[in-house]
């Protein structure tokens, strides 16, 4: 815990960390909130999967563009308008579902809303990299960033269910948008966010994807993220088949609790070996844990234990991937690189959500979980096969300038 106390005692890091945590409640809330919203108005699981996938697709398509804009113009100038637009989009989604809107219109609303999602996670990781360029605090900072995401997936589903039961599912969707807006606006107002350097010169040809290591990590995590989308849609289906739809929040929180605990432990101490080697180990462990999950669906206790094991493997995988990505990215394209990784994840989640909806309708939860396990196995194989690329830290750079300073020529 000493490493975390030291991190929070850092004046420039404290408020960006806390405010970005508020925004990270939204991803944990939104998918389940959309499922509850659409099921509450008698839409099928297939429709819920499509709308959720459209939201994630919007995030994925827009994230690299927004990351590029952040690198070029600075964090606050992108985060503020995004926060307002995303909140408006969630109101649009909730209203459309309540008015028995067509599936096509709901998919469009989900896509447009997702496209406005503020890139606060990518922005905060770049800020942490600038504040802590080397050493144990850097590892702890990246671990805490992933822990904050997992904390959102612990609290987010519980909030989504509680709000839906206390009020309506529509309020659950709108308040998910409000958390994203409040956290992003708070983060953008911090001095550290406003002082984060922006790119002074031209974007290099190919942008962040010019670095081969960025491409490898993005591909591997895209496959792994298919399983995340499968879990988001299939866990509520397991709960409903048992006769208690509200139990979905507890089950998703069990998964996230395992990841949260593992992330805290990982970030609190140094670990042997290189980052590429650690990523290979934890990715393989995640693949094996997911492969066992379809065998546990018949028993509630086994299923909860399986979800916990998957979660324990999840946080170290994402921590290693995002930290290694920062080492491999071209200087001046780091936000874009982080956004590409986020896009890879949400593309995988979108595909997993869509596939899971149809798999549940045809073969039940075990078939959906099986698809997710295969996808993670492919991602682990990519990491194993490209260790040499992941070990080659880039030295490329392009000019950076802080707001208010003249560009370096």
PDB file of C-alpha atoms in Angstrom, residues 39-342:
ATOM      1  CA  UNK A  39     -35.336  -5.861 -21.851  1.00  0.00           C
ATOM      2  CA  UNK A  40     -37.535  -3.656 -19.690  1.00  0.00           C
ATOM      3  CA  UNK A  41     -39.305  -2.487 -22.835  1.00  0.00           C
ATOM      4  CA  UNK A  42     -39.583  -6.071 -24.169  1.00  0.00           C
ATOM      5  CA  UNK A  43     -36.823  -5.926 -26.776  1.00  0.00           C
ATOM      6  CA  UNK A  44     -35.034  -9.269 -27.315  1.00  0.00           C
ATOM      7  CA  UNK A  45     -31.518 -10.137 -26.179  1.00  0.00           C
ATOM      8  CA  UNK A  46     -30.469 -10.050 -29.824  1.00  0.00           C
ATOM      9  CA  UNK A  47     -31.596  -6.411 -30.034  1.00  0.00           C
ATOM     10  CA  UNK A  48     -29.905  -5.593 -26.729  1.00  0.00           C
ATOM     11  CA  UNK A  49     -26.706  -7.113 -28.100  1.00  0.00           C
ATOM     12  CA  UNK A  50     -26.932  -5.117 -31.330  1.00  0.00           C
ATOM     13  CA  UNK A  51     -27.539  -1.781 -29.587  1.00  0.00           C
ATOM     14  CA  UNK A  52     -24.751  -2.452 -27.089  1.00  0.00           C
ATOM     15  CA  UNK A  53     -22.457  -3.411 -29.967  1.00  0.00           C
ATOM     16  CA  UNK A  54     -23.392  -0.199 -31.817  1.00  0.00           C
ATOM     17  CA  UNK A  55     -22.495   1.878 -28.766  1.00  0.00           C
ATOM     18  CA  UNK A  56     -19.133   0.131 -28.470  1.00  0.00           C
ATOM     19  CA  UNK A  57     -18.547   0.441 -32.210  1.00  0.00           C
ATOM     20  CA  UNK A  58     -19.116   4.185 -31.972  1.00  0.00           C
ATOM     21  CA  UNK A  59     -16.541   4.411 -29.187  1.00  0.00           C
ATOM     22  CA  UNK A  60     -14.083   2.336 -31.182  1.00  0.00           C
ATOM     23  CA  UNK A  61     -14.441   4.246 -34.446  1.00  0.00           C
ATOM     24  CA  UNK A  62     -14.134   7.659 -32.838  1.00  0.00           C
ATOM     25  CA  UNK A  63     -11.425   6.962 -30.239  1.00  0.00           C
ATOM     26  CA  UNK A  64      -8.354   7.118 -32.544  1.00  0.00           C
ATOM     27  CA  UNK A  65      -9.648  10.328 -34.117  1.00  0.00           C
ATOM     28  CA  UNK A  66     -10.236  11.863 -30.711  1.00  0.00           C
ATOM     29  CA  UNK A  67      -6.829  10.674 -29.506  1.00  0.00           C
ATOM     30  CA  UNK A  68      -5.220  12.315 -32.533  1.00  0.00           C
ATOM     31  CA  UNK A  69      -7.060  15.545 -31.738  1.00  0.00           C
ATOM     32  CA  UNK A  70      -5.924  15.395 -28.097  1.00  0.00           C
ATOM     33  CA  UNK A  71      -2.302  14.934 -29.202  1.00  0.00           C
ATOM     34  CA  UNK A  72      -2.634  17.921 -31.515  1.00  0.00           C
ATOM     35  CA  UNK A  73      -4.810  20.391 -29.573  1.00  0.00           C
ATOM     36  CA  UNK A  74      -4.559  19.348 -25.928  1.00  0.00           C
ATOM     37  CA  UNK A  75      -6.762  17.372 -23.553  1.00  0.00           C
ATOM     38  CA  UNK A  76      -9.252  19.948 -22.298  1.00  0.00           C
ATOM     39  CA  UNK A  77     -10.220  21.178 -25.767  1.00  0.00           C
ATOM     40  CA  UNK A  78     -11.454  17.709 -26.713  1.00  0.00           C
ATOM     41  CA  UNK A  79     -12.799  16.369 -23.420  1.00  0.00           C
ATOM     42  CA  UNK A  80     -15.173  19.249 -22.633  1.00  0.00           C
ATOM     43  CA  UNK A  81     -17.348  19.120 -25.793  1.00  0.00           C
ATOM     44  CA  UNK A  82     -17.296  15.311 -25.745  1.00  0.00           C
ATOM     45  CA  UNK A  83     -18.607  15.233 -22.175  1.00  0.00           C
ATOM     46  CA  UNK A  84     -21.597  17.395 -23.078  1.00  0.00           C
ATOM     47  CA  UNK A  85     -22.382  15.477 -26.272  1.00  0.00           C
ATOM     48  CA  UNK A  86     -22.191  12.076 -24.576  1.00  0.00           C
ATOM     49  CA  UNK A  87     -24.624  13.063 -21.838  1.00  0.00           C
ATOM     50  CA  UNK A  88     -27.057  14.321 -24.477  1.00  0.00           C
ATOM     51  CA  UNK A  89     -26.695  11.020 -26.337  1.00  0.00           C
ATOM     52  CA  UNK A  90     -27.678   8.933 -23.321  1.00  0.00           C
ATOM     53  CA  UNK A  91     -30.830  11.020 -22.889  1.00  0.00           C
ATOM     54  CA  UNK A  92     -31.585  10.367 -26.572  1.00  0.00           C
ATOM     55  CA  UNK A  93     -31.141   6.590 -26.115  1.00  0.00           C
ATOM     56  CA  UNK A  94     -33.355   6.405 -23.040  1.00  0.00           C
ATOM     57  CA  UNK A  95     -36.116   8.438 -24.698  1.00  0.00           C
ATOM     58  CA  UNK A  96     -35.994   6.397 -27.904  1.00  0.00           C
ATOM     59  CA  UNK A  97     -36.343   3.064 -26.074  1.00  0.00           C
ATOM     60  CA  UNK A  98     -39.251   4.332 -23.966  1.00  0.00           C
ATOM     61  CA  UNK A  99     -41.092   5.419 -27.123  1.00  0.00           C
ATOM     62  CA  UNK A 100     -40.945   1.936 -28.705  1.00  0.00           C
ATOM     63  CA  UNK A 101     -38.543   3.120 -31.407  1.00  0.00           C
ATOM     64  CA  UNK A 102     -37.440   0.842 -34.247  1.00  0.00           C
ATOM     65  CA  UNK A 103     -34.357  -1.314 -33.847  1.00  0.00           C
ATOM     66  CA  UNK A 104     -32.558   0.548 -36.638  1.00  0.00           C
ATOM     67  CA  UNK A 105     -33.049   3.886 -34.888  1.00  0.00           C
ATOM     68  CA  UNK A 106     -31.858   2.478 -31.559  1.00  0.00           C
ATOM     69  CA  UNK A 107     -28.735   1.120 -33.240  1.00  0.00           C
ATOM     70  CA  UNK A 108     -28.086   4.549 -34.781  1.00  0.00           C
ATOM     71  CA  UNK A 109     -28.565   6.255 -31.407  1.00  0.00           C
ATOM     72  CA  UNK A 110     -26.167   3.820 -29.769  1.00  0.00           C
ATOM     73  CA  UNK A 111     -23.555   4.380 -32.478  1.00  0.00           C
ATOM     74  CA  UNK A 112     -23.706   8.189 -32.276  1.00  0.00           C
ATOM     75  CA  UNK A 113     -23.669   8.217 -28.479  1.00  0.00           C
ATOM     76  CA  UNK A 114     -20.648   5.925 -28.343  1.00  0.00           C
ATOM     77  CA  UNK A 115     -18.785   8.134 -30.824  1.00  0.00           C
ATOM     78  CA  UNK A 116     -18.975  11.032 -28.347  1.00  0.00           C
ATOM     79  CA  UNK A 117     -17.549   9.071 -25.394  1.00  0.00           C
ATOM     80  CA  UNK A 118     -14.812  11.280 -23.828  1.00  0.00           C
ATOM     81  CA  UNK A 119     -11.263   9.804 -24.166  1.00  0.00           C
ATOM     82  CA  UNK A 120     -10.461  10.452 -20.502  1.00  0.00           C
ATOM     83  CA  UNK A 121      -8.836   7.059 -19.908  1.00  0.00           C
ATOM     84  CA  UNK A 122      -6.346   7.435 -22.771  1.00  0.00           C
ATOM     85  CA  UNK A 123      -5.671  11.026 -21.766  1.00  0.00           C
ATOM     86  CA  UNK A 124      -5.029  10.157 -18.132  1.00  0.00           C
ATOM     87  CA  UNK A 125      -2.606   7.371 -19.039  1.00  0.00           C
ATOM     88  CA  UNK A 126      -0.549   9.774 -21.125  1.00  0.00           C
ATOM     89  CA  UNK A 127      -0.560  12.248 -18.231  1.00  0.00           C
ATOM     90  CA  UNK A 128       0.638   9.549 -15.811  1.00  0.00           C
ATOM     91  CA  UNK A 129       3.383   8.560 -18.228  1.00  0.00           C
ATOM     92  CA  UNK A 130       4.566  12.171 -18.311  1.00  0.00           C
ATOM     93  CA  UNK A 131       4.503  12.517 -14.514  1.00  0.00           C
ATOM     94  CA  UNK A 132       6.201   9.154 -13.885  1.00  0.00           C
ATOM     95  CA  UNK A 133       8.463   8.288 -16.832  1.00  0.00           C
ATOM     96  CA  UNK A 134      10.334   5.458 -15.037  1.00  0.00           C
ATOM     97  CA  UNK A 135      10.486   3.454 -11.815  1.00  0.00           C
ATOM     98  CA  UNK A 136       8.061   1.718  -9.465  1.00  0.00           C
ATOM     99  CA  UNK A 137       5.682   4.690  -9.310  1.00  0.00           C
ATOM    100  CA  UNK A 138       5.165   4.357 -13.050  1.00  0.00           C
ATOM    101  CA  UNK A 139       4.108   0.709 -12.648  1.00  0.00           C
ATOM    102  CA  UNK A 140       1.873   1.641  -9.717  1.00  0.00           C
ATOM    103  CA  UNK A 141       0.299   4.493 -11.685  1.00  0.00           C
ATOM    104  CA  UNK A 142      -0.561   2.234 -14.626  1.00  0.00           C
ATOM    105  CA  UNK A 143      -1.819  -0.431 -12.237  1.00  0.00           C
ATOM    106  CA  UNK A 144      -4.046   2.118 -10.519  1.00  0.00           C
ATOM    107  CA  UNK A 145      -5.374   3.220 -13.900  1.00  0.00           C
ATOM    108  CA  UNK A 146      -6.470  -0.347 -14.629  1.00  0.00           C
ATOM    109  CA  UNK A 147      -7.730  -0.784 -11.064  1.00  0.00           C
ATOM    110  CA  UNK A 148      -9.903   2.306 -11.557  1.00  0.00           C
ATOM    111  CA  UNK A 149     -11.408   0.690 -14.645  1.00  0.00           C
ATOM    112  CA  UNK A 150     -12.101  -2.497 -12.688  1.00  0.00           C
ATOM    113  CA  UNK A 151     -13.540  -0.516  -9.787  1.00  0.00           C
ATOM    114  CA  UNK A 152     -15.941   0.935 -12.319  1.00  0.00           C
ATOM    115  CA  UNK A 153     -16.905  -2.592 -13.319  1.00  0.00           C
ATOM    116  CA  UNK A 154     -17.469  -3.503  -9.657  1.00  0.00           C
ATOM    117  CA  UNK A 155     -19.568  -0.463  -8.767  1.00  0.00           C
ATOM    118  CA  UNK A 156     -20.998   0.254 -12.217  1.00  0.00           C
ATOM    119  CA  UNK A 157     -23.194  -2.860 -12.588  1.00  0.00           C
ATOM    120  CA  UNK A 158     -24.416  -2.543  -9.003  1.00  0.00           C
ATOM    121  CA  UNK A 159     -25.306   1.099  -9.623  1.00  0.00           C
ATOM    122  CA  UNK A 160     -27.019   0.217 -12.906  1.00  0.00           C
ATOM    123  CA  UNK A 161     -29.225  -2.395 -11.223  1.00  0.00           C
ATOM    124  CA  UNK A 162     -29.908  -0.244  -8.147  1.00  0.00           C
ATOM    125  CA  UNK A 163     -30.883   2.796 -10.209  1.00  0.00           C
ATOM    126  CA  UNK A 164     -33.056   0.680 -12.525  1.00  0.00           C
ATOM    127  CA  UNK A 165     -34.885  -0.814  -9.539  1.00  0.00           C
ATOM    128  CA  UNK A 166     -35.170   2.423  -7.563  1.00  0.00           C
ATOM    129  CA  UNK A 167     -36.310   4.452 -10.550  1.00  0.00           C
ATOM    130  CA  UNK A 168     -36.422   3.174 -14.115  1.00  0.00           C
ATOM    131  CA  UNK A 169     -33.911   1.555 -16.491  1.00  0.00           C
ATOM    132  CA  UNK A 170     -33.933   4.801 -18.452  1.00  0.00           C
ATOM    133  CA  UNK A 171     -32.473   6.665 -15.477  1.00  0.00           C
ATOM    134  CA  UNK A 172     -29.723   4.062 -15.279  1.00  0.00           C
ATOM    135  CA  UNK A 173     -28.620   4.896 -18.833  1.00  0.00           C
ATOM    136  CA  UNK A 174     -28.824   8.671 -18.320  1.00  0.00           C
ATOM    137  CA  UNK A 175     -26.886   8.622 -15.050  1.00  0.00           C
ATOM    138  CA  UNK A 176     -24.189   6.525 -16.709  1.00  0.00           C
ATOM    139  CA  UNK A 177     -23.824   9.425 -19.129  1.00  0.00           C
ATOM    140  CA  UNK A 178     -23.787  11.902 -16.250  1.00  0.00           C
ATOM    141  CA  UNK A 179     -20.873  10.113 -14.553  1.00  0.00           C
ATOM    142  CA  UNK A 180     -18.860  10.253 -17.789  1.00  0.00           C
ATOM    143  CA  UNK A 181     -19.599  13.942 -18.223  1.00  0.00           C
ATOM    144  CA  UNK A 182     -18.863  14.932 -14.607  1.00  0.00           C
ATOM    145  CA  UNK A 183     -15.613  12.963 -14.442  1.00  0.00           C
ATOM    146  CA  UNK A 184     -14.355  14.224 -17.790  1.00  0.00           C
ATOM    147  CA  UNK A 185     -15.149  17.856 -17.021  1.00  0.00           C
ATOM    148  CA  UNK A 186     -13.505  17.550 -13.618  1.00  0.00           C
ATOM    149  CA  UNK A 187     -10.399  15.947 -15.113  1.00  0.00           C
ATOM    150  CA  UNK A 188     -10.155  18.559 -17.886  1.00  0.00           C
ATOM    151  CA  UNK A 189     -10.212  21.337 -15.271  1.00  0.00           C
ATOM    152  CA  UNK A 190      -7.068  20.105 -13.464  1.00  0.00           C
ATOM    153  CA  UNK A 191      -3.801  21.959 -13.949  1.00  0.00           C
ATOM    154  CA  UNK A 192      -1.948  18.772 -14.891  1.00  0.00           C
ATOM    155  CA  UNK A 193      -4.409  17.964 -17.694  1.00  0.00           C
ATOM    156  CA  UNK A 194      -4.226  21.504 -19.070  1.00  0.00           C
ATOM    157  CA  UNK A 195      -0.408  21.407 -18.943  1.00  0.00           C
ATOM    158  CA  UNK A 196       0.008  18.062 -20.736  1.00  0.00           C
ATOM    159  CA  UNK A 197       2.087  18.770 -23.865  1.00  0.00           C
ATOM    160  CA  UNK A 198       0.502  18.584 -27.295  1.00  0.00           C
ATOM    161  CA  UNK A 199       2.185  17.723 -30.549  1.00  0.00           C
ATOM    162  CA  UNK A 200       3.904  20.715 -32.153  1.00  0.00           C
ATOM    163  CA  UNK A 201       4.724  19.375 -35.598  1.00  0.00           C
ATOM    164  CA  UNK A 202       3.153  17.137 -38.174  1.00  0.00           C
ATOM    165  CA  UNK A 203       1.708  13.780 -37.279  1.00  0.00           C
ATOM    166  CA  UNK A 204       4.086  11.079 -38.547  1.00  0.00           C
ATOM    167  CA  UNK A 205       2.947   9.075 -41.563  1.00  0.00           C
ATOM    168  CA  UNK A 206       0.821   6.215 -40.291  1.00  0.00           C
ATOM    169  CA  UNK A 207       0.392   7.923 -36.928  1.00  0.00           C
ATOM    170  CA  UNK A 208       0.535   5.723 -33.852  1.00  0.00           C
ATOM    171  CA  UNK A 209       0.148   2.563 -35.951  1.00  0.00           C
ATOM    172  CA  UNK A 210       3.534   3.225 -37.532  1.00  0.00           C
ATOM    173  CA  UNK A 211       5.022   1.463 -34.465  1.00  0.00           C
ATOM    174  CA  UNK A 212       4.781  -2.332 -35.048  1.00  0.00           C
ATOM    175  CA  UNK A 213       4.492  -3.072 -31.327  1.00  0.00           C
ATOM    176  CA  UNK A 214       1.356  -0.919 -31.122  1.00  0.00           C
ATOM    177  CA  UNK A 215      -0.191  -2.980 -33.917  1.00  0.00           C
ATOM    178  CA  UNK A 216       0.661  -6.278 -32.200  1.00  0.00           C
ATOM    179  CA  UNK A 217      -0.799  -5.283 -28.825  1.00  0.00           C
ATOM    180  CA  UNK A 218      -3.934  -3.840 -30.428  1.00  0.00           C
ATOM    181  CA  UNK A 219      -4.533  -7.060 -32.380  1.00  0.00           C
ATOM    182  CA  UNK A 220      -3.997  -9.291 -29.345  1.00  0.00           C
ATOM    183  CA  UNK A 221      -6.318  -7.261 -27.119  1.00  0.00           C
ATOM    184  CA  UNK A 222      -8.984  -7.064 -29.816  1.00  0.00           C
ATOM    185  CA  UNK A 223      -9.246 -10.861 -29.771  1.00  0.00           C
ATOM    186  CA  UNK A 224      -9.217 -10.964 -25.983  1.00  0.00           C
ATOM    187  CA  UNK A 225     -11.929  -8.307 -25.797  1.00  0.00           C
ATOM    188  CA  UNK A 226     -14.374 -10.498 -27.744  1.00  0.00           C
ATOM    189  CA  UNK A 227     -14.697 -12.424 -24.503  1.00  0.00           C
ATOM    190  CA  UNK A 228     -15.409  -9.217 -22.572  1.00  0.00           C
ATOM    191  CA  UNK A 229     -18.402  -8.522 -24.804  1.00  0.00           C
ATOM    192  CA  UNK A 230     -19.553 -12.117 -24.442  1.00  0.00           C
ATOM    193  CA  UNK A 231     -19.393 -11.799 -20.656  1.00  0.00           C
ATOM    194  CA  UNK A 232     -21.333  -8.507 -20.651  1.00  0.00           C
ATOM    195  CA  UNK A 233     -24.273 -10.044 -22.520  1.00  0.00           C
ATOM    196  CA  UNK A 234     -24.171 -13.654 -21.338  1.00  0.00           C
ATOM    197  CA  UNK A 235     -23.875 -13.090 -17.582  1.00  0.00           C
ATOM    198  CA  UNK A 236     -27.277 -11.292 -17.467  1.00  0.00           C
ATOM    199  CA  UNK A 237     -28.714 -14.176 -19.514  1.00  0.00           C
ATOM    200  CA  UNK A 238     -27.437 -16.706 -16.953  1.00  0.00           C
ATOM    201  CA  UNK A 239     -29.063 -14.666 -14.187  1.00  0.00           C
ATOM    202  CA  UNK A 240     -32.368 -14.472 -16.042  1.00  0.00           C
ATOM    203  CA  UNK A 241     -32.399 -18.198 -16.780  1.00  0.00           C
ATOM    204  CA  UNK A 242     -32.095 -18.759 -13.024  1.00  0.00           C
ATOM    205  CA  UNK A 243     -35.132 -16.548 -12.460  1.00  0.00           C
ATOM    206  CA  UNK A 244     -33.426 -13.470 -10.972  1.00  0.00           C
ATOM    207  CA  UNK A 245     -32.447 -10.861 -13.564  1.00  0.00           C
ATOM    208  CA  UNK A 246     -31.137  -8.515 -10.855  1.00  0.00           C
ATOM    209  CA  UNK A 247     -28.436 -11.088  -9.940  1.00  0.00           C
ATOM    210  CA  UNK A 248     -26.561  -9.995 -13.088  1.00  0.00           C
ATOM    211  CA  UNK A 249     -25.068  -7.062 -11.198  1.00  0.00           C
ATOM    212  CA  UNK A 250     -23.649  -9.315  -8.485  1.00  0.00           C
ATOM    213  CA  UNK A 251     -22.173 -11.755 -11.013  1.00  0.00           C
ATOM    214  CA  UNK A 252     -20.503  -9.027 -13.068  1.00  0.00           C
ATOM    215  CA  UNK A 253     -19.242  -7.462  -9.850  1.00  0.00           C
ATOM    216  CA  UNK A 254     -17.725 -10.840  -8.885  1.00  0.00           C
ATOM    217  CA  UNK A 255     -15.755 -10.844 -12.127  1.00  0.00           C
ATOM    218  CA  UNK A 256     -14.621  -7.274 -11.567  1.00  0.00           C
ATOM    219  CA  UNK A 257     -13.761  -7.911  -7.910  1.00  0.00           C
ATOM    220  CA  UNK A 258     -11.276 -10.574  -8.937  1.00  0.00           C
ATOM    221  CA  UNK A 259      -9.715  -8.199 -11.426  1.00  0.00           C
ATOM    222  CA  UNK A 260      -9.712  -5.325  -8.938  1.00  0.00           C
ATOM    223  CA  UNK A 261      -7.972  -7.395  -6.265  1.00  0.00           C
ATOM    224  CA  UNK A 262      -5.358  -8.710  -8.690  1.00  0.00           C
ATOM    225  CA  UNK A 263      -4.703  -5.214 -10.012  1.00  0.00           C
ATOM    226  CA  UNK A 264      -4.129  -3.795  -6.523  1.00  0.00           C
ATOM    227  CA  UNK A 265      -1.718  -6.609  -5.652  1.00  0.00           C
ATOM    228  CA  UNK A 266       0.114  -6.282  -8.972  1.00  0.00           C
ATOM    229  CA  UNK A 267       0.617  -2.526  -8.647  1.00  0.00           C
ATOM    230  CA  UNK A 268       1.761  -2.617  -5.053  1.00  0.00           C
ATOM    231  CA  UNK A 269       5.070  -4.407  -5.576  1.00  0.00           C
ATOM    232  CA  UNK A 270       7.787  -4.987  -8.213  1.00  0.00           C
ATOM    233  CA  UNK A 271       7.666  -8.175 -10.326  1.00  0.00           C
ATOM    234  CA  UNK A 272      10.465 -10.142 -11.979  1.00  0.00           C
ATOM    235  CA  UNK A 273      10.961 -10.433 -15.719  1.00  0.00           C
ATOM    236  CA  UNK A 274      10.312  -8.129 -18.638  1.00  0.00           C
ATOM    237  CA  UNK A 275       6.987  -6.556 -19.546  1.00  0.00           C
ATOM    238  CA  UNK A 276       6.625  -8.643 -22.754  1.00  0.00           C
ATOM    239  CA  UNK A 277       7.327 -11.820 -20.791  1.00  0.00           C
ATOM    240  CA  UNK A 278       4.814 -10.912 -18.098  1.00  0.00           C
ATOM    241  CA  UNK A 279       2.192 -10.106 -20.727  1.00  0.00           C
ATOM    242  CA  UNK A 280       2.714 -13.513 -22.326  1.00  0.00           C
ATOM    243  CA  UNK A 281       2.228 -15.288 -18.981  1.00  0.00           C
ATOM    244  CA  UNK A 282      -0.892 -13.449 -17.844  1.00  0.00           C
ATOM    245  CA  UNK A 283      -2.535 -13.611 -21.295  1.00  0.00           C
ATOM    246  CA  UNK A 284      -2.119 -17.389 -21.327  1.00  0.00           C
ATOM    247  CA  UNK A 285      -3.577 -17.654 -17.819  1.00  0.00           C
ATOM    248  CA  UNK A 286      -6.599 -15.592 -18.895  1.00  0.00           C
ATOM    249  CA  UNK A 287      -7.180 -17.870 -21.901  1.00  0.00           C
ATOM    250  CA  UNK A 288      -7.129 -20.988 -19.703  1.00  0.00           C
ATOM    251  CA  UNK A 289      -9.496 -19.454 -17.135  1.00  0.00           C
ATOM    252  CA  UNK A 290     -12.025 -18.546 -19.814  1.00  0.00           C
ATOM    253  CA  UNK A 291     -11.773 -21.988 -21.421  1.00  0.00           C
ATOM    254  CA  UNK A 292     -12.976 -23.518 -18.146  1.00  0.00           C
ATOM    255  CA  UNK A 293     -15.920 -21.108 -17.682  1.00  0.00           C
ATOM    256  CA  UNK A 294     -18.471 -22.928 -19.922  1.00  0.00           C
ATOM    257  CA  UNK A 295     -18.072 -26.010 -17.685  1.00  0.00           C
ATOM    258  CA  UNK A 296     -19.307 -24.105 -14.620  1.00  0.00           C
ATOM    259  CA  UNK A 297     -22.624 -22.659 -15.883  1.00  0.00           C
ATOM    260  CA  UNK A 298     -24.712 -25.462 -14.361  1.00  0.00           C
ATOM    261  CA  UNK A 299     -23.627 -24.678 -10.782  1.00  0.00           C
ATOM    262  CA  UNK A 300     -24.059 -21.179  -9.233  1.00  0.00           C
ATOM    263  CA  UNK A 301     -21.093 -21.511  -6.869  1.00  0.00           C
ATOM    264  CA  UNK A 302     -18.764 -22.926  -9.511  1.00  0.00           C
ATOM    265  CA  UNK A 303     -19.858 -20.217 -11.930  1.00  0.00           C
ATOM    266  CA  UNK A 304     -19.079 -17.460  -9.409  1.00  0.00           C
ATOM    267  CA  UNK A 305     -15.679 -19.045  -8.698  1.00  0.00           C
ATOM    268  CA  UNK A 306     -14.984 -19.250 -12.431  1.00  0.00           C
ATOM    269  CA  UNK A 307     -15.831 -15.576 -12.900  1.00  0.00           C
ATOM    270  CA  UNK A 308     -13.550 -14.662 -10.000  1.00  0.00           C
ATOM    271  CA  UNK A 309     -10.668 -16.610 -11.570  1.00  0.00           C
ATOM    272  CA  UNK A 310     -11.201 -14.918 -14.921  1.00  0.00           C
ATOM    273  CA  UNK A 311     -11.120 -11.546 -13.158  1.00  0.00           C
ATOM    274  CA  UNK A 312      -7.871 -12.360 -11.352  1.00  0.00           C
ATOM    275  CA  UNK A 313      -6.225 -12.981 -14.733  1.00  0.00           C
ATOM    276  CA  UNK A 314      -7.738  -9.923 -16.381  1.00  0.00           C
ATOM    277  CA  UNK A 315      -6.202  -6.932 -14.569  1.00  0.00           C
ATOM    278  CA  UNK A 316      -2.518  -7.939 -14.914  1.00  0.00           C
ATOM    279  CA  UNK A 317      -3.116  -8.520 -18.628  1.00  0.00           C
ATOM    280  CA  UNK A 318      -4.458  -5.022 -19.239  1.00  0.00           C
ATOM    281  CA  UNK A 319      -1.872  -3.376 -16.941  1.00  0.00           C
ATOM    282  CA  UNK A 320       1.020  -4.985 -18.820  1.00  0.00           C
ATOM    283  CA  UNK A 321      -0.522  -4.194 -22.207  1.00  0.00           C
ATOM    284  CA  UNK A 322      -1.164  -0.498 -21.567  1.00  0.00           C
ATOM    285  CA  UNK A 323       2.213   0.076 -19.927  1.00  0.00           C
ATOM    286  CA  UNK A 324       4.055  -1.744 -22.709  1.00  0.00           C
ATOM    287  CA  UNK A 325       2.101   0.241 -25.281  1.00  0.00           C
ATOM    288  CA  UNK A 326       3.445   3.471 -23.797  1.00  0.00           C
ATOM    289  CA  UNK A 327       6.995   2.156 -24.236  1.00  0.00           C
ATOM    290  CA  UNK A 328       6.344   1.164 -27.844  1.00  0.00           C
ATOM    291  CA  UNK A 329       4.437   4.263 -29.006  1.00  0.00           C
ATOM    292  CA  UNK A 330       6.069   7.073 -30.968  1.00  0.00           C
ATOM    293  CA  UNK A 331       6.445  10.166 -28.768  1.00  0.00           C
ATOM    294  CA  UNK A 332       3.800  12.696 -29.747  1.00  0.00           C
ATOM    295  CA  UNK A 333       1.300   9.986 -30.718  1.00  0.00           C
ATOM    296  CA  UNK A 334       0.813   8.431 -27.281  1.00  0.00           C
ATOM    297  CA  UNK A 335      -2.827   9.450 -26.804  1.00  0.00           C
ATOM    298  CA  UNK A 336      -3.633   8.174 -30.277  1.00  0.00           C
ATOM    299  CA  UNK A 337      -1.826   4.903 -29.459  1.00  0.00           C
ATOM    300  CA  UNK A 338      -3.766   4.502 -26.208  1.00  0.00           C
ATOM    301  CA  UNK A 339      -6.947   5.294 -28.131  1.00  0.00           C
ATOM    302  CA  UNK A 340      -6.156   2.657 -30.750  1.00  0.00           C
ATOM    303  CA  UNK A 341      -5.829   0.114 -27.974  1.00  0.00           C
ATOM    304  CA  UNK A 342      -9.126   1.272 -26.525  1.00  0.00           C
TER     305      UNK A 342
END
